[in-house]
Short mmCIF file of C-alpha atoms and ligand atoms in Angstrom, two decimals:
data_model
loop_
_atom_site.label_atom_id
_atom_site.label_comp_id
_atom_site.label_asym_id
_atom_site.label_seq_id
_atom_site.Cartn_x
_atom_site.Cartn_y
_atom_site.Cartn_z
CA UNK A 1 -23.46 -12.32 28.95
CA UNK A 2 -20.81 -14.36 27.39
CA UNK A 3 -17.44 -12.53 26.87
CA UNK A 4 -15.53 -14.12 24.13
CA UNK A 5 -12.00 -13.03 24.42
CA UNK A 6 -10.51 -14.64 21.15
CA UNK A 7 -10.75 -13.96 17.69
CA UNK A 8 -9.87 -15.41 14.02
CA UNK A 9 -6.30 -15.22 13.10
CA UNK A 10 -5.05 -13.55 9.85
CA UNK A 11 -7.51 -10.64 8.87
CA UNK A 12 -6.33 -6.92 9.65
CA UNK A 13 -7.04 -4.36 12.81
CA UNK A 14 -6.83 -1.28 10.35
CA UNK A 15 -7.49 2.61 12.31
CA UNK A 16 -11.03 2.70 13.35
CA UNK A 17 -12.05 6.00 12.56
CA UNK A 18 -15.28 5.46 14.56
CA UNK A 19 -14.60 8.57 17.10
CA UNK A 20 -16.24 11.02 15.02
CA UNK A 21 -20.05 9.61 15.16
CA UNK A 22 -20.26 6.87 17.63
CA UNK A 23 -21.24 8.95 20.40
CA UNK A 24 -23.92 10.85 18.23
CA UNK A 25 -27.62 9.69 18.58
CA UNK A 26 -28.93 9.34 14.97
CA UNK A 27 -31.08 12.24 13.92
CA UNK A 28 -33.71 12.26 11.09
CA UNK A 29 -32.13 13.76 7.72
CA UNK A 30 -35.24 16.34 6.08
CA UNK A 31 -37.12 15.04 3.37
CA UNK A 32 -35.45 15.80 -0.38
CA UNK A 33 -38.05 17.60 -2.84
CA UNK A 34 -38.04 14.97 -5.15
CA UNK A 35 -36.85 10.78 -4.16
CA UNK A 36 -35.92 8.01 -6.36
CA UNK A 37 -37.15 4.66 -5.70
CA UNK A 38 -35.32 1.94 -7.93
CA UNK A 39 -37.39 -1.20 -8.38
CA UNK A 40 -33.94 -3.11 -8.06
CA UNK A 41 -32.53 -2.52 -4.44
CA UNK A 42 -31.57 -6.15 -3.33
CA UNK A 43 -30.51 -9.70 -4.46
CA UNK A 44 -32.80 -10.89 -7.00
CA UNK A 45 -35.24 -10.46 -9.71
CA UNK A 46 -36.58 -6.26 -9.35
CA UNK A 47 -39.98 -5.57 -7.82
CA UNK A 48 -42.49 -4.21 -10.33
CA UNK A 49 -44.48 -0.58 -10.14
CA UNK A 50 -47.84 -0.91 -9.03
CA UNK A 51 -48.78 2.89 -9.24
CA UNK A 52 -48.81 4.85 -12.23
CA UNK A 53 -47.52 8.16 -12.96
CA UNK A 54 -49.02 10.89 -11.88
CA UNK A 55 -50.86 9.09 -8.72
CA UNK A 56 -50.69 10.21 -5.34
CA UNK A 57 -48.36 8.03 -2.89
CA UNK A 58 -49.16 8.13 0.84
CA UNK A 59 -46.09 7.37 2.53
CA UNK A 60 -45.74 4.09 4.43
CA UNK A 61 -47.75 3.02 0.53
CA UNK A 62 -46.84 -0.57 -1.56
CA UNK A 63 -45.55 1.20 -4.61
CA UNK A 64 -44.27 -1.99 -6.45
CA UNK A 65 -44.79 -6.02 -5.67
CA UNK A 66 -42.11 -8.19 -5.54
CA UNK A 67 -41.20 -9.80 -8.67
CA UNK A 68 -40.61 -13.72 -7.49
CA UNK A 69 -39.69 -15.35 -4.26
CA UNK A 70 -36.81 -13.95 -4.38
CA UNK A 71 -37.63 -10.40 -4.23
CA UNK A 72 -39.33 -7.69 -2.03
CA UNK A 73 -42.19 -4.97 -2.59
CA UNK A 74 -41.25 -1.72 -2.27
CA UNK A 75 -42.92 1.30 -0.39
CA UNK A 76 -43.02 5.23 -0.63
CA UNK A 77 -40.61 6.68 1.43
CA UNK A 78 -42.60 9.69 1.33
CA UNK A 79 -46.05 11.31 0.64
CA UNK A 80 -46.38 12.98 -2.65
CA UNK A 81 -46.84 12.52 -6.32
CA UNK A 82 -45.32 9.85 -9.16
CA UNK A 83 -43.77 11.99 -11.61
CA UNK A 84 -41.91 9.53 -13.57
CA UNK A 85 -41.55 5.74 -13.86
CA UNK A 86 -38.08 5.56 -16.25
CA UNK A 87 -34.53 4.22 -15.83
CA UNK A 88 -31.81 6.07 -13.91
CA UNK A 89 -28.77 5.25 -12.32
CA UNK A 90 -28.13 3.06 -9.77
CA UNK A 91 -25.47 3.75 -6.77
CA UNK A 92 -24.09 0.62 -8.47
CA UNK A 93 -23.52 2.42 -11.87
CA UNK A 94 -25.94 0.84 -13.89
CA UNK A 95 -29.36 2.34 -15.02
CA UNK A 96 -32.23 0.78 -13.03
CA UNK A 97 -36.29 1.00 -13.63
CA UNK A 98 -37.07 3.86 -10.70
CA UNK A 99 -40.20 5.30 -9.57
CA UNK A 100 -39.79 8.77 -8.84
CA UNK A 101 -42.02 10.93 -6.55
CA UNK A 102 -42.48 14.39 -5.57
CA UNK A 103 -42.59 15.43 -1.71
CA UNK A 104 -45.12 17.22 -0.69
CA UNK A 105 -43.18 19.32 1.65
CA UNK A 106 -45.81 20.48 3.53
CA UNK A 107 -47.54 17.17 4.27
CA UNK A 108 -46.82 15.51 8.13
CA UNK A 109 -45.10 12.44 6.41
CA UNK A 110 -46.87 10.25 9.13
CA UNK A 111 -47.15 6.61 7.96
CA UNK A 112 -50.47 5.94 7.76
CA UNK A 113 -49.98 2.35 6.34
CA UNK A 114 -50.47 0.13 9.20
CA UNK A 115 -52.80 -2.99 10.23
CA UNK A 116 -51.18 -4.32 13.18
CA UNK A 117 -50.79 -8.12 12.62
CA UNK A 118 -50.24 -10.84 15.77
CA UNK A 119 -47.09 -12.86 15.26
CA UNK A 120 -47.06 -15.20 17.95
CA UNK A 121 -49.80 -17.32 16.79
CA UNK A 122 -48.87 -16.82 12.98
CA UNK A 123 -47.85 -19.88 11.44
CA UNK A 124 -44.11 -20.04 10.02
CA UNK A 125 -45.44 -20.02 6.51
CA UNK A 126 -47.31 -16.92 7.01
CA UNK A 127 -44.58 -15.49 8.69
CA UNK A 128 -42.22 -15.68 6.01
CA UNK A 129 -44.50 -13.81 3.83
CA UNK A 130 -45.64 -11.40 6.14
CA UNK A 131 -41.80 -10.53 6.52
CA UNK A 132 -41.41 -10.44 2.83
CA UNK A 133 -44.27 -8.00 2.51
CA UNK A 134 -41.87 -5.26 4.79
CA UNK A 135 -39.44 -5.43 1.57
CA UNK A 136 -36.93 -5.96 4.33
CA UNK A 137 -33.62 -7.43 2.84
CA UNK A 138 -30.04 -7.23 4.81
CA UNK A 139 -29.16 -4.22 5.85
CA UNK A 140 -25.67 -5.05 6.40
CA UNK A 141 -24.80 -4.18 3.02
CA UNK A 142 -25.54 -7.62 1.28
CA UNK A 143 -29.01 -6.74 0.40
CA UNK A 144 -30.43 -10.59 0.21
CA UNK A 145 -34.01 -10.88 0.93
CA UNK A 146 -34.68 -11.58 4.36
CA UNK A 147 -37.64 -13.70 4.00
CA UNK A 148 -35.49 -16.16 1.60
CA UNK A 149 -33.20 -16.77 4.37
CA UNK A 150 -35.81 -17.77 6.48
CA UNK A 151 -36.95 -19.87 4.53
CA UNK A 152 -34.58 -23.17 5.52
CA UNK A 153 -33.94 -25.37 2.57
CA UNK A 154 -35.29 -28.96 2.37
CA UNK A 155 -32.68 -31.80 4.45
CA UNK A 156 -31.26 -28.50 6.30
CA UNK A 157 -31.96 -27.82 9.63
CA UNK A 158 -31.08 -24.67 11.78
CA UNK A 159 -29.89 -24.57 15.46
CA UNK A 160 -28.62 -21.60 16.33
CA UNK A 161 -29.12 -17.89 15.01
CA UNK A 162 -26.47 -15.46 14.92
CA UNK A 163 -26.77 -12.06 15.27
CA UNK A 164 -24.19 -9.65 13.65
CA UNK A 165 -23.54 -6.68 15.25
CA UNK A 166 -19.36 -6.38 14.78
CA UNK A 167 -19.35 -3.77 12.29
CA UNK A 168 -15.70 -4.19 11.43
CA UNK A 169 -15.38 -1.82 8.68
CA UNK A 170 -13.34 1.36 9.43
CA UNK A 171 -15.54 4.52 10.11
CA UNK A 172 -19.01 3.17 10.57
CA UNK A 173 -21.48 3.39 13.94
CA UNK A 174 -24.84 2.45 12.51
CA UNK A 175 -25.11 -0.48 13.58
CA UNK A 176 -23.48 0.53 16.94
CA UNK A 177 -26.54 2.95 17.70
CA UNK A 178 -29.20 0.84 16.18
CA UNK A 179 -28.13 -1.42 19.37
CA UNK A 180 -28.06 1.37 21.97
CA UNK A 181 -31.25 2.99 20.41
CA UNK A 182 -33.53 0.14 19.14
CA UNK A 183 -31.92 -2.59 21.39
CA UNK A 184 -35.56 -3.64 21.97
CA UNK A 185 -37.06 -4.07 18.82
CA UNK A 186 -33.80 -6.18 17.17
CA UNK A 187 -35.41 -8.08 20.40
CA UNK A 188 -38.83 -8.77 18.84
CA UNK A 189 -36.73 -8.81 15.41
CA UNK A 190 -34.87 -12.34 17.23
CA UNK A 191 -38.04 -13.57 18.45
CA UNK A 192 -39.22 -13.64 14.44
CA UNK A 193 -36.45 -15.17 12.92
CA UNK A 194 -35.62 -17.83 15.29
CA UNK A 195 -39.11 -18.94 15.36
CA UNK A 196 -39.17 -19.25 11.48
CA UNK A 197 -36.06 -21.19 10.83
CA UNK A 198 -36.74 -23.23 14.24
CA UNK A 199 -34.06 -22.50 16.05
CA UNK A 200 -33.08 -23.35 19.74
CA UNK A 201 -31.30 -20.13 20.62
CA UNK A 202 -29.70 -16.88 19.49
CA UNK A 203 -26.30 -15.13 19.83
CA UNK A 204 -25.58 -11.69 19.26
CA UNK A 205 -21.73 -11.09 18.76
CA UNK A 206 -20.81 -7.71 18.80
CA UNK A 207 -16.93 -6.20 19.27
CA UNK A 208 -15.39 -4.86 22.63
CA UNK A 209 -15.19 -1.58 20.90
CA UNK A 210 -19.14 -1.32 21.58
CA UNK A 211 -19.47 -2.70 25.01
CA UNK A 212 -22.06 0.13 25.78
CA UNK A 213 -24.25 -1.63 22.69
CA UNK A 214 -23.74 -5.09 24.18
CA UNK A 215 -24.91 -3.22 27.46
CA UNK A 216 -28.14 -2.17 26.31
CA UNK A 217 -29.07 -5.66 24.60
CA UNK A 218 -28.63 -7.07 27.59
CA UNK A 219 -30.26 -4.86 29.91
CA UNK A 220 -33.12 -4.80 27.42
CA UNK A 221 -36.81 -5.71 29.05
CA UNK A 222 -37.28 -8.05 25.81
CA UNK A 223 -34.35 -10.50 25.89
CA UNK A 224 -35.21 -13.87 25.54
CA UNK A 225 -33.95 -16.64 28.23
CA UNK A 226 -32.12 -18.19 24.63
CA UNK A 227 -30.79 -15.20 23.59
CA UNK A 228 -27.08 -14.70 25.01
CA UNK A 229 -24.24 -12.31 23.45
CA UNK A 230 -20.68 -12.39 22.74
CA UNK A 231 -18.61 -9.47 22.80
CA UNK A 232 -15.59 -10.47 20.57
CA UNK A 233 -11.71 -9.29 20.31
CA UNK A 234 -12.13 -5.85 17.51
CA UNK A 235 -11.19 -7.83 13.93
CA UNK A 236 -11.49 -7.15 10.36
CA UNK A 237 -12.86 -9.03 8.75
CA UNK A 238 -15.07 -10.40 11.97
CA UNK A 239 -18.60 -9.27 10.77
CA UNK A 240 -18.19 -11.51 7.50
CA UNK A 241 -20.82 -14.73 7.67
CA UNK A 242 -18.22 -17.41 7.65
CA UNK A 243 -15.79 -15.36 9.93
CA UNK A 244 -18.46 -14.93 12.66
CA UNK A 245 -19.92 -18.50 12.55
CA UNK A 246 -16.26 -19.78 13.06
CA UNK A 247 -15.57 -17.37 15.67
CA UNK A 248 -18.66 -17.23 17.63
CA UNK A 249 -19.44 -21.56 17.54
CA UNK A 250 -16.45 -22.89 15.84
CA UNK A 251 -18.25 -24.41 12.92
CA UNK A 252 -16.55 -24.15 9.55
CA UNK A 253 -18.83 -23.25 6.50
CA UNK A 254 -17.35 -25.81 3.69
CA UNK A 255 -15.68 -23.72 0.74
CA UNK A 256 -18.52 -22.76 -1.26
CA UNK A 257 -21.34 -23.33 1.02
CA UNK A 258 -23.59 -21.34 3.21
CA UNK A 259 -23.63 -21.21 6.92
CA UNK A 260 -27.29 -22.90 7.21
CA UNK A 261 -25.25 -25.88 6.21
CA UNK A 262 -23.54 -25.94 9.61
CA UNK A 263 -26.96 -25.10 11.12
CA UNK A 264 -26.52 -21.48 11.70
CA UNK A 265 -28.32 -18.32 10.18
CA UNK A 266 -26.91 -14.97 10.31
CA UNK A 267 -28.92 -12.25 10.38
CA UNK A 268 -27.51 -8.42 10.66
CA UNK A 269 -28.70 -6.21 14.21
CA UNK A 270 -30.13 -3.14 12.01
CA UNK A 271 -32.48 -5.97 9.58
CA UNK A 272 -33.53 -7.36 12.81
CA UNK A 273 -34.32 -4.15 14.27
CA UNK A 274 -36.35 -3.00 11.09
CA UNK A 275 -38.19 -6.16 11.04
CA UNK A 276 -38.47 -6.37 15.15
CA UNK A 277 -40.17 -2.62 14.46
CA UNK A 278 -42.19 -3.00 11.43
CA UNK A 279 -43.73 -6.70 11.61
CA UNK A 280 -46.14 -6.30 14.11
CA UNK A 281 -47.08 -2.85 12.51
CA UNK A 282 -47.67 -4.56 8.90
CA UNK A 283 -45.18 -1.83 7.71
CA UNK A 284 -43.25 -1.68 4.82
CA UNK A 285 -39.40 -0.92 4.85
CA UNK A 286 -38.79 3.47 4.02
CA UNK A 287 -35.96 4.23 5.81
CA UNK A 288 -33.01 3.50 6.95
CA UNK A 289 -29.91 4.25 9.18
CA UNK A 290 -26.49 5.67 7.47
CA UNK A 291 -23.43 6.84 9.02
CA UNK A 292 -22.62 10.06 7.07
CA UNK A 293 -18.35 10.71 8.23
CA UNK A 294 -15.24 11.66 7.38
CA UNK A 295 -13.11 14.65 6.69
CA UNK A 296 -14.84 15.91 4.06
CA UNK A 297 -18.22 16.65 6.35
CA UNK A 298 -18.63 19.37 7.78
CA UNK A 299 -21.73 17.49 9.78
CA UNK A 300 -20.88 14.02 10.61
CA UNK A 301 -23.63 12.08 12.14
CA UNK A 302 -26.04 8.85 12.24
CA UNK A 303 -29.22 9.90 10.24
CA UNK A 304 -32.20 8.27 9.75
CA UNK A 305 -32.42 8.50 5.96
CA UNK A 306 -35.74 7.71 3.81
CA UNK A 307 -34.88 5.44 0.58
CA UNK A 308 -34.86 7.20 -2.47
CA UNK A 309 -33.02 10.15 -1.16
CA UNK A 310 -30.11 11.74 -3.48
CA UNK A 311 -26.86 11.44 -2.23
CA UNK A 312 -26.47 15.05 -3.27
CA UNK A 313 -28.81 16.21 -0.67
CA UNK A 314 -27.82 13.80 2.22
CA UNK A 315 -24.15 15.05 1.54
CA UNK A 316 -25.57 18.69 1.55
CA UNK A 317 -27.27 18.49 5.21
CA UNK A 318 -23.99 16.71 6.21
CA UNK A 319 -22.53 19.79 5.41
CA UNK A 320 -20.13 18.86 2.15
CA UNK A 321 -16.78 20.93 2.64
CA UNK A 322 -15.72 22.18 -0.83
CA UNK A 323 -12.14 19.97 -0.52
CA UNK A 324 -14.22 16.85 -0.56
CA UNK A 325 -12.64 14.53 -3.36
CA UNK A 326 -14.20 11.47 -3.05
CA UNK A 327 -17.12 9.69 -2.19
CA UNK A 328 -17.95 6.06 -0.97
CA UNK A 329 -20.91 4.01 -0.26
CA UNK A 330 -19.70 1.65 3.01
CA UNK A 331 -16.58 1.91 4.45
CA UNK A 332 -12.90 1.81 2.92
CA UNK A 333 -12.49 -1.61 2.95
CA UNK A 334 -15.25 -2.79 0.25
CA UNK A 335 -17.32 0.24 -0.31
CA UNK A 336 -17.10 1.71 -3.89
CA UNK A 337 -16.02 4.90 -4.99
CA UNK A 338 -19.48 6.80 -5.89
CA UNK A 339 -19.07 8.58 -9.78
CA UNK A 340 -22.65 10.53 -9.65
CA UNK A 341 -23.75 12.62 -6.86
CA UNK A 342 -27.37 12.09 -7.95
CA UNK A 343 -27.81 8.64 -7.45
CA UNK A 344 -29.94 7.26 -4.65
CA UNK A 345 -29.61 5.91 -1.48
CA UNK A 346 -30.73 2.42 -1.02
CA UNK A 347 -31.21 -0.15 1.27
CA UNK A 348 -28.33 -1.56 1.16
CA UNK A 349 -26.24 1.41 1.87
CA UNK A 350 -24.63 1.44 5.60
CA UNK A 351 -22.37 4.49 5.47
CA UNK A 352 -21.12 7.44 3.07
CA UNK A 353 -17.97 8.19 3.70
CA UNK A 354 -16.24 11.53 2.40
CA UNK A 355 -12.86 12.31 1.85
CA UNK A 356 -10.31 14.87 1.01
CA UNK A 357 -7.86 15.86 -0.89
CA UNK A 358 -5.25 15.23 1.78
CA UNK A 359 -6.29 11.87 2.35
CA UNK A 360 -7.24 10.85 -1.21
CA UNK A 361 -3.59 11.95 -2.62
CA UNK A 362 -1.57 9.70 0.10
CA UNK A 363 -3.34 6.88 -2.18
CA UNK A 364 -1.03 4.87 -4.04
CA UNK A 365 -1.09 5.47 -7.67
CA UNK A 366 2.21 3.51 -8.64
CA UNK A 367 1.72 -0.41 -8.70
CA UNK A 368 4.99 -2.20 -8.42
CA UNK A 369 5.69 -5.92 -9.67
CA UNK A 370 4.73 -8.96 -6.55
CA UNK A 371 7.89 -9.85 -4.72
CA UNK A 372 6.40 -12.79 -2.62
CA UNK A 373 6.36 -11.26 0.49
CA UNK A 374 3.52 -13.48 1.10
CA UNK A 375 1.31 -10.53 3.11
CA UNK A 376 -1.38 -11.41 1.54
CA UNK A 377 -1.19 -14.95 2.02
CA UNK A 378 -0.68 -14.32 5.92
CA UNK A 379 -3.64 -11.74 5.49
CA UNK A 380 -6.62 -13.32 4.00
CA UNK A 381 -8.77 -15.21 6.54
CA UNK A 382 -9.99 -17.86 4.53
CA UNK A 383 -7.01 -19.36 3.48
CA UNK A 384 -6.74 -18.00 -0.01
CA UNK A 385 -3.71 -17.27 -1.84
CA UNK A 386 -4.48 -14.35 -2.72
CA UNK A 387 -0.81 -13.28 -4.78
CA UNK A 388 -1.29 -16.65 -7.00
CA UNK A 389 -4.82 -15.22 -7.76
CA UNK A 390 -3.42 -11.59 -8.79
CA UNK A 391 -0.76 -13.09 -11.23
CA UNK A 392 -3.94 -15.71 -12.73
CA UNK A 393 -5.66 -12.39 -13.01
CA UNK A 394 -2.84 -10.68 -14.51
CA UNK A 395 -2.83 -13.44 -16.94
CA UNK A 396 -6.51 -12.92 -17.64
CA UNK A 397 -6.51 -16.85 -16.51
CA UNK A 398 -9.87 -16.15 -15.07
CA UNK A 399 -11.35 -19.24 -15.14
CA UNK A 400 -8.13 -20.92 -13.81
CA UNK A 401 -8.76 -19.00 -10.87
CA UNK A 402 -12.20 -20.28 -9.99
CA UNK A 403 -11.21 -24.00 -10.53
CA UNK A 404 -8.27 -24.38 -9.01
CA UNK A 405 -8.01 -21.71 -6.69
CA UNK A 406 -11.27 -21.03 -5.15
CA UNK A 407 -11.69 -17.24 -6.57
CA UNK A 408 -15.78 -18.01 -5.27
CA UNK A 409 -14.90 -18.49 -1.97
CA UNK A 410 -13.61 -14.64 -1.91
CA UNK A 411 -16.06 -12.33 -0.10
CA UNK A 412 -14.17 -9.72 -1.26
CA UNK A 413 -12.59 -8.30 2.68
CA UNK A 414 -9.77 -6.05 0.94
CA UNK A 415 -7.46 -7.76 3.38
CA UNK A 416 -4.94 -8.83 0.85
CA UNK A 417 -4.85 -5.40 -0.78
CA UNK A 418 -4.29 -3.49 2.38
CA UNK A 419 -1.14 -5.02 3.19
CA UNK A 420 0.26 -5.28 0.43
CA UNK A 421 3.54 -3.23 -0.61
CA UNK A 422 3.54 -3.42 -4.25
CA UNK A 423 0.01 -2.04 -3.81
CA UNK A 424 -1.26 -4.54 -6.61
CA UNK A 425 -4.80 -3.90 -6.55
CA UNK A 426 -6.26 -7.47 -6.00
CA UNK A 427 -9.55 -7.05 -4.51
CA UNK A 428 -10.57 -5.26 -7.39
CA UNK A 429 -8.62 -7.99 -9.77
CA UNK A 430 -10.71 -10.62 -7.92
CA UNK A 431 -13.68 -8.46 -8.68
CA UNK A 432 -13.19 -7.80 -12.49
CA UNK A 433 -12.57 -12.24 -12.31
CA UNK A 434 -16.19 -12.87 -10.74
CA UNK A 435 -17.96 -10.55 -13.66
CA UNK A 436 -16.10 -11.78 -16.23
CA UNK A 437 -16.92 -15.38 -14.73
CA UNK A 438 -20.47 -14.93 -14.30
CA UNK A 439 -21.18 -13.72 -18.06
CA UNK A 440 -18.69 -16.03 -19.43
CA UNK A 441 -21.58 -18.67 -17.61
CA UNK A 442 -24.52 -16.73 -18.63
CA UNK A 443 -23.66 -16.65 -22.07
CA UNK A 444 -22.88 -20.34 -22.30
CA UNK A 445 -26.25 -21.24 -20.56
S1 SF4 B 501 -8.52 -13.05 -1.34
FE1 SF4 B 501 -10.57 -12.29 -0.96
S2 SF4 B 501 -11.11 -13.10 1.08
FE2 SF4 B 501 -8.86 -13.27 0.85
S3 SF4 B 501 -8.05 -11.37 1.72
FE3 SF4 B 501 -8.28 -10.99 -0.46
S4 SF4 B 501 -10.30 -10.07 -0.65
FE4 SF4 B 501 -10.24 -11.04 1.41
S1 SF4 B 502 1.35 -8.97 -0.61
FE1 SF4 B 502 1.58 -8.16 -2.69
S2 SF4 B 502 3.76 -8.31 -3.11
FE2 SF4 B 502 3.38 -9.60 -1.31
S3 SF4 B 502 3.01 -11.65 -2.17
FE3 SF4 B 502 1.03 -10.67 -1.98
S4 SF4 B 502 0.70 -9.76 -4.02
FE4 SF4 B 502 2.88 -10.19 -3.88
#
């Protein structure tokens, strides 16, 4: 093991809040009488129903195809009936094409979908759509198709994967068990993606606030002799792509370009432990791991989750205290706030995190003028500026900001926000930018 004592400079070391469910081994949440399934749960086109309503779904069951390369099937998180195949809402707000099932409670919920499949002598082709048939994307939080990354693009060539497991956002420990619990299977999970994009050897970089997780990777029976792992200095915003590729080999991805052009592909631990699990088991993707915390749970824990579940009901077996004001999906640094209780959980959700009253009113509802401090400047760690942006913004100069001044290069870390004291909102300034951007674009195409 590699110990890796520096970090980035700028970024933020905000309070953890990780003491209240990193100890706690994840535990399987019931099944909810009735789970939504929305055809849209990743980065790209949506995947499209192939079951009607009213037809019996076996769980483990190919309930929609992907619609394109880039796009995955989806699978019934549970056995039971179609009821409905209509638009509802989306954690994201909007109304998404959903298939909707019925438990049946009193089936065993086995998944009897399986055809075990031999990936050592599949060819890479194969194995890029064998792992698109899991309908496994990122379950960081990004939600890009898995099998599209793995597909390396023509003239690029990858040497190295890296393996995120820093988990940098306040309050969150899924990722942090899925290493101590499924330590072997983000193994096998390596073993696929570094044969598929061809690369030489893997890293996993995790944070010393985990060192029992780097532990048990290490001690694991199925490391590989190229697999080694960094344990880096506890940063925000460390698990970011371009962060950890600087950190971890000291390769720069160019302003507006992917790692894979400095020959690296990131992958996150709990995608690679899906995949590590479900590949060799021709299984589809049905559940996943979400940390359920903060003061407004009575029940905080790590639960294994199927997709499709309501918030509503997760937040109910997490024991919702009637003070709770506000909900988010992820942590407090880019999470949203959550308006509908009712909306799904997807696979791109890593954490709900519940507040109170007592925390939610120490929130800043005053915004004062800047007074270039230059916080935010010191802040963000890719060199933005992040106060010139805001007063663009402010402006509604939103193209401005995108030519001149980079606003695409933003992954959107919060950084600049948290630090600074006029408590100008910018992340979400920078966000309002990129949509107006992007249609501006789409309606000139
Ligand atoms: S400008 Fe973007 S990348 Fe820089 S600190 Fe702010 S949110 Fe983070
Ligand atoms: S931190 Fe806030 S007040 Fe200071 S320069 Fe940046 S935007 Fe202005």
């Amino acid at each position: 093991m590699r110990h890796i004592a520096k970090t980035f400079a700028r970024g933020i070391h905000p309070p953890e809040h990780k003491e209240g469910t990193r100890s706690l081994a994840i535990r399987r949440l019931p099944f909810a009488p009735e789970l939504i399934v929305p055809l849209l749960q990743h980065t790209g086109a949506p995947a499209a129903p192939c079951v009607n309503d009213g037809q019996e779904v076996v769980r483990g069951e190919p309930i929609a195809k992907a619609g394109g390369f880039v796009s995955v099937p989806m699978h019934a998180p549970v056995t039971g009936v179609v009821t409905a195949i209509e638009r509802r809402l989306s954690a994201k707000g909007d109304m998404v094409r959903s298939i909707v099932i019925r438990t049946y409670m009193g089936a065993d919920q086995e998944v009897l979908y399986s055809a075990p499949q031999d990936i050592d002598t599949m060819p890479v082709h194969e194995l890029i759509r064998a792992v698109q048939d899991t309908g496994v994307v990122g379950l960081g939080g990004a939600a890009f198709p898995t099998h599209v990354k793995l597909a390396v693009p023509e003239g690029k060539r990858i040497d190295t994967v890296i393996v995120n497991g820093c988990e940098c956002e306040p309050y969150l420990t899924t990722d942090h068990r899925v290493m101590l619990e499924y330590a072997d299977d983000i193994h096998v999970g390596i073993q696929i993606v570094q044969k598929a994009v061809g690369a030489e050897r893997t890293v996993i970089a995790t944070e010393d606030n985990k060192l029992d997780a780097a532990e048990a990777l290490w001690t694991s029976p199925r490391i590989a002799p190229t697999t080694s792992i960094a344990v880096l200095k506890t940063h925000y915003p460390q698990g970011a792509e371009k962060m950890i590729t600087k950190v971890v080999l000291d390769r720069e991805v160019p302003s507006g370009g992917l790692p894979a052009e400095v020959g690296v592909a990131v992958f996150n631990v709990a995608t690679l432990a899906q995949l590590g699990e479900l590949l060799p088991k021709r299984q589809g993707l049905i559940e996943r791991v979400v940390t359920i915390t903060g003061p407004g749970v009575a029940h905080p824990g790590n639960y294994m989750v199927a997709l499709g579940t309501p918030l509503s009901f997760a937040l109910k077996h997490a024991g919702l205290r009637a003070d709770a004001t506000e909900v988010i999906f992820g942590g407090p640094m880019m999470g949203p706030a959550v308006a509908d209780p009712d909306v799904p959980i997807t696979k791109g959700i890593t954490g709900i995190l519940v507040l109170t009253e007592a925390e939610t009113s120490k929130q800043p509802t005053k915004v004062y003028p800047c007074i270039k401090c230059g916080r935010c400047v010191e802040a963000c760690p890719i060199h933005l500026n992040p106060s010139r942006l805001g007063l663009l913004a402010k402006s509604g100069l939103y193209e401005t900001m995108e030519t001149d001044f980079h606003l695409s290069d933003c992954f959107e870390c919060g950084c600049c926000t948290y630090v600074c004291p006029a408590h100008i909102p910018l992340v979400q300034q920078f966000r309002v930018a990129k949509q107006l951007n992007r249609q501006r674009k789409a309606a000139q195409s």
